Coordinates of C-alpha atoms in Angstrom, one line a residue:
X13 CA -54.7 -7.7 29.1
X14 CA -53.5 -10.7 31.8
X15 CA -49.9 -9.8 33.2
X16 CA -48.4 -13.1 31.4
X17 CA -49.5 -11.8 27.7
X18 CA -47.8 -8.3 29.0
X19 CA -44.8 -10.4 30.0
X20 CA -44.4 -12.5 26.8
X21 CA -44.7 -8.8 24.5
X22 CA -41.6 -7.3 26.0
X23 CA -39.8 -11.3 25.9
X24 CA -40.1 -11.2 22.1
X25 CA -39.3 -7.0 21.5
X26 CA -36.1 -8.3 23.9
X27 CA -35.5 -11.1 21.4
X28 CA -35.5 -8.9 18.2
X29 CA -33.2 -6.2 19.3
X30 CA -30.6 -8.9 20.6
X31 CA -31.0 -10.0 17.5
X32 CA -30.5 -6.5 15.5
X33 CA -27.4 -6.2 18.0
X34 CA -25.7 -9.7 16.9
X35 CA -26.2 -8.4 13.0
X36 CA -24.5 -5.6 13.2
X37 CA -21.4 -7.1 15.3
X38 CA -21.2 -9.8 12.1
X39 CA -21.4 -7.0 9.7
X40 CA -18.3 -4.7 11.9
X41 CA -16.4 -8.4 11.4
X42 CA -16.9 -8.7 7.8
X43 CA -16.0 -5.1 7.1
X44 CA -12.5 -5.7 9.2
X45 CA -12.1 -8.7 6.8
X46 CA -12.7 -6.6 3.8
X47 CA -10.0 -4.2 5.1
X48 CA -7.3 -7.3 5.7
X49 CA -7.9 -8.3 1.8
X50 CA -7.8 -4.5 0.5
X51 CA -4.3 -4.1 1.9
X52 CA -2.8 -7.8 0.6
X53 CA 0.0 -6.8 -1.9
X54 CA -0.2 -7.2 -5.3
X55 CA 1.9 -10.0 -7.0
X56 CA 5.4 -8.3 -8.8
X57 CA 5.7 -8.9 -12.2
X58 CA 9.0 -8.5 -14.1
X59 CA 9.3 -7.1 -17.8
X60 CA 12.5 -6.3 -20.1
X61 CA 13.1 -2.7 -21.7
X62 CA 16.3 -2.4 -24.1
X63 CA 17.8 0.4 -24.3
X64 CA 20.1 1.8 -27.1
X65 CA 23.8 3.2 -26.8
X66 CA 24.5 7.0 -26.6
X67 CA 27.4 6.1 -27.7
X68 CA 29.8 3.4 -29.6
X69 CA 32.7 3.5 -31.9
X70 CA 36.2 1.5 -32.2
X71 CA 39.5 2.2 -32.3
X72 CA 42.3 0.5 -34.3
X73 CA 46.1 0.5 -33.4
X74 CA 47.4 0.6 -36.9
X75 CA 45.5 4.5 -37.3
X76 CA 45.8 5.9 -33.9
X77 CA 45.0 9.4 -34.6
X78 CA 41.7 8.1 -36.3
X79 CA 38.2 8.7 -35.1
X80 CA 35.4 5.6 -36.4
X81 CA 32.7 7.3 -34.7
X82 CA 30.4 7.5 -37.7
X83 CA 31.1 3.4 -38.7
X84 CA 28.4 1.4 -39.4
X85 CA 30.4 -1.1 -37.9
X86 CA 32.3 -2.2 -34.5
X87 CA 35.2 -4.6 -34.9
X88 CA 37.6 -6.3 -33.0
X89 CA 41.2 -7.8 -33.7
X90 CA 44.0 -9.3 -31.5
X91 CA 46.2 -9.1 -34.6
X92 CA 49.7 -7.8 -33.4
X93 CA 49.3 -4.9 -36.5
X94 CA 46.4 -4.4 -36.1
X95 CA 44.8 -4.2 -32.5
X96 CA 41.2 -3.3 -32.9
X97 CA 38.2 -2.4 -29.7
X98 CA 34.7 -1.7 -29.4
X99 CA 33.7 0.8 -27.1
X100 CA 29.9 1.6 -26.2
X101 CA 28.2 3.8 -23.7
X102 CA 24.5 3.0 -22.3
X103 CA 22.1 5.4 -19.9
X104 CA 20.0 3.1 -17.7
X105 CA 16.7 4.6 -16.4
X106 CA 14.0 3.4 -14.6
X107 CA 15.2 0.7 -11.9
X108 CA 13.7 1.0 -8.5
X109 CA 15.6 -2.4 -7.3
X110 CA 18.8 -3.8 -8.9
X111 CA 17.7 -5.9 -12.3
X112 CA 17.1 -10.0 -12.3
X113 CA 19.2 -9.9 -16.0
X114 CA 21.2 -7.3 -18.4
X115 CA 22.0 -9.1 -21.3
X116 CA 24.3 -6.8 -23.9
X117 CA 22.7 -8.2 -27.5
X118 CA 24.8 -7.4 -30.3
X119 CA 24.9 -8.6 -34.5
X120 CA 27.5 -10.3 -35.7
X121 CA 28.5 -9.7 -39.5
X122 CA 31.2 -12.7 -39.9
X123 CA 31.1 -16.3 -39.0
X124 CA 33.8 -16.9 -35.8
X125 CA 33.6 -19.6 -33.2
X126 CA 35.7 -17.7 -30.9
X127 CA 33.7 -15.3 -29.0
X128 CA 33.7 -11.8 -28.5
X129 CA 34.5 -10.4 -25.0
X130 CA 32.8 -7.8 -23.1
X131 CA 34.8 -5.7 -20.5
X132 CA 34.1 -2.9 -17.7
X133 CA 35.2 0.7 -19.2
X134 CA 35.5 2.9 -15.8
X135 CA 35.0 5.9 -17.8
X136 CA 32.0 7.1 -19.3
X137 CA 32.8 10.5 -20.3
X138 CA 34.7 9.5 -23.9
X139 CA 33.2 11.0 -26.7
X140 CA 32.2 9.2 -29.9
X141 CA 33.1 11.4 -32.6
X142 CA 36.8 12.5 -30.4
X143 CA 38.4 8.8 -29.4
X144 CA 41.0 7.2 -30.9
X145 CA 43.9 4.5 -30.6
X146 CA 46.2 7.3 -28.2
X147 CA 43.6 8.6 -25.9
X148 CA 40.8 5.2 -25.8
X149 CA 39.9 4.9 -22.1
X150 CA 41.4 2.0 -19.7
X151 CA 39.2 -1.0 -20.1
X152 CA 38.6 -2.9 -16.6
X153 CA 37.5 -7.2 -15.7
X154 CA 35.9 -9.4 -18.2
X155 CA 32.3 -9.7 -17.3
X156 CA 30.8 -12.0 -20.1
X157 CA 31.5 -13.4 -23.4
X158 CA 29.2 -13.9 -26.8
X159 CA 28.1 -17.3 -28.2
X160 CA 29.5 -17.9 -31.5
X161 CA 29.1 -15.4 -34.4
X162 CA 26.7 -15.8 -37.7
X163 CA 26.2 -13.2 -39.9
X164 CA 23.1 -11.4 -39.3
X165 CA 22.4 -13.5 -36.3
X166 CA 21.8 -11.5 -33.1
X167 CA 24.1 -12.6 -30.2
X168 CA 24.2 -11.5 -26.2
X169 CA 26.7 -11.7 -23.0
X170 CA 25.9 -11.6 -19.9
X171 CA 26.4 -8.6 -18.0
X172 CA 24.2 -8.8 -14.9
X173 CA 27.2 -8.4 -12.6
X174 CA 28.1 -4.6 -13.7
X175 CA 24.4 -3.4 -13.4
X176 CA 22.8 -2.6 -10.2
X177 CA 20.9 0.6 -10.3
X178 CA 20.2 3.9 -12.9
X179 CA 23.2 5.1 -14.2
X180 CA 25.4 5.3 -17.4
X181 CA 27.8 2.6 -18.1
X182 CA 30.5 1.7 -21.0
X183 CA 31.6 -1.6 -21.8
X184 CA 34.6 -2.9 -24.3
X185 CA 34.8 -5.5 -26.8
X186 CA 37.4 -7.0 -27.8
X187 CA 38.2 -10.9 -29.1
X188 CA 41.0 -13.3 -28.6
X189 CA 40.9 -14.0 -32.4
X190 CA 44.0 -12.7 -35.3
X191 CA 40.9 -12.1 -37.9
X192 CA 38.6 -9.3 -37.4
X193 CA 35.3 -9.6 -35.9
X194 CA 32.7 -7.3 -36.6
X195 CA 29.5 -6.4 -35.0
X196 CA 26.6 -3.1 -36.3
X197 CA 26.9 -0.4 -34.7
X198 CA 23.8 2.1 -33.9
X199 CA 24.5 3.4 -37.3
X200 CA 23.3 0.2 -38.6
X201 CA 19.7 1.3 -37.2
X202 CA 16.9 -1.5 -35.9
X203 CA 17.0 -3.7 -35.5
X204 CA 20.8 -4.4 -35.8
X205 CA 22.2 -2.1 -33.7
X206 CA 23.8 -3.0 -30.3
X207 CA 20.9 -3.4 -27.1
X208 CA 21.3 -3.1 -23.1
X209 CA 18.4 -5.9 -22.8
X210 CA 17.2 -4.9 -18.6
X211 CA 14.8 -7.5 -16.9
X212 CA 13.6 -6.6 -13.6
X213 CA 10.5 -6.4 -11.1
X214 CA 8.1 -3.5 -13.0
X215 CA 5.7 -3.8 -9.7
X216 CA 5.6 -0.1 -8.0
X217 CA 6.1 0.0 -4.1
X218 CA 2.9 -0.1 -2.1
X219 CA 2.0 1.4 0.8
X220 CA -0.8 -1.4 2.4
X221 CA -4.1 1.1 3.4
X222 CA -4.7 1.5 7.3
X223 CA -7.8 -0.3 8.2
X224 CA -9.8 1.0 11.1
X225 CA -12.7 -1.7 12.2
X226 CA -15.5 0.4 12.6
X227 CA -16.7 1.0 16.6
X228 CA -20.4 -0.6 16.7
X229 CA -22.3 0.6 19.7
X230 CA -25.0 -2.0 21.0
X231 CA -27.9 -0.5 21.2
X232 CA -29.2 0.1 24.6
X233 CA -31.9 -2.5 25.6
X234 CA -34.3 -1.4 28.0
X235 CA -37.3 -3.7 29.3
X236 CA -40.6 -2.6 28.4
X237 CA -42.4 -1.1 31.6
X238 CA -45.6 -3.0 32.2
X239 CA -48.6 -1.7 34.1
X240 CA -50.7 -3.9 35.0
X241 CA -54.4 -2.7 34.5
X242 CA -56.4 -0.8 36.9
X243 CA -59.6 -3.0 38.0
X244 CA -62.6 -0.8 39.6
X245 CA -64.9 -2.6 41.1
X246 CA -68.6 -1.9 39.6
X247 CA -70.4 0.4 41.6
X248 CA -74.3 -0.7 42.3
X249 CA -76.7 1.5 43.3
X250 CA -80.1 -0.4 44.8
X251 CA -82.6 0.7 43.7
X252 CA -84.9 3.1 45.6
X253 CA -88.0 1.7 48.0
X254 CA -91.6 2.6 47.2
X255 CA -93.8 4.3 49.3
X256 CA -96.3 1.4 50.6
X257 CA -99.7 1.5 49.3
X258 CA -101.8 1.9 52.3
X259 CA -105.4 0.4 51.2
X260 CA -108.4 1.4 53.2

């Protein structure tokens, strides 16, 4: 073998493992990629779960040492003899972030243009079957009002503003109106009875995966060695003289 065929044999083994090398550096790259797209965060998605009072009754001025806590019905006058409000007690579970929408849903069982008002109730600790006229609980702010009422027709009010985390919350109703206004209780059963309607984002918190690019270690190129071939020069032996012939 010639020293130039020698030379071009350890050229192309150098070419192939440069090569080999610049693979595997692509492949590290693509797996760092793959690690950026793992941890991306999912898109939030928001859902609605109504929940159902623990509690609701009313009270009426004219009997104020009666308990309604067993009425299929809530009602609601402004009459002078007769002052009537609604009192209802939901648990809210289930938030991780304060909700997009509450909207309190209620069925109406008259016809009235005037709507019903829903106020704050500090206290939550009133008990259904024990409440009456004398001992109701303070009622705080307005914080929404009903659309008009149609019997059997389901009507909400906007409560966003008094919901902001888990907890249990009361509300009153009560309406501007000198003829009674009545709504199902949850007596009345499903799907009548009064809803806590609670949009928010349903998406669980994420913790984004730690992505360690693997460490690629070049391989270690080392030129081959080449000999170049040992050359004996061809021994020649002469070959041996005759005795002369002497001829007589």
């Amino acid at each position: 073998m010639t020293r130039s065929t020698a030379r071009g044999g350890a050229t192309g083994r150098t070419t192939k493992i440069l090569r080999r090398s610049l693979a595997l550096a692509a492949l590290a790259g693509l797996s760092a990629l793959a690690g950026v797209l793992v941890a991306m965060p999912a898109q939030s998605a928001s859902s609605t779960t109504a929940f159902t009072p623990i509690a609701d009754t009313y009270v009426d001025s004219s009997k104020a040492t009666t308990n309604f806590g067993t009425a299929p019905l809530l009602q609601q006058d402004a009459a002078t003899t007769s002052q009537m409000v609604s009192y209802l007690t939901f648990t809210v579970s289930g938030l991780s972030a304060p909700p997009t929408s509450v909207l309190l849903q209620v069925t109406s069982e008259v016809t009235g243009s005037l709507p019903i008002k829903v106020l704050t109730v500090p206290s939550t600790t009133w008990s259904e079957t024990g409440i009456t006229w004398n001992d109701r609980p303070a009622t705080g702010a307005q914080i929404g009002q009903t659309g008009t009422l149609t019997p059997g027709i389901a009507t909400t009010a906007d409560v966003t503003s008094a919901i902001k985390a888990d907890g249990t919350y009361s509300f009153a109703l009560i309406s501007s109106a000198t003829a009674v206004r009545k709504v199902d209780s949850r007596e009345a059963g499903e799907p009548k009875w009064p809803k806590l309607l609670v949009t928010g984002d349903t998406t669980p918190t994420t913790t984004a995966p730690t992505t360690t690019a693997p460490t690629t270690t070049a391989p270690t190129t080392t030129a081959p060695t080449t000999t170049a071939p040992t050359t004996t020069a061809p021994t020649t032996t002469p070959p041996a003289a005759a005795d002369p012939v002497i001829v007589v």
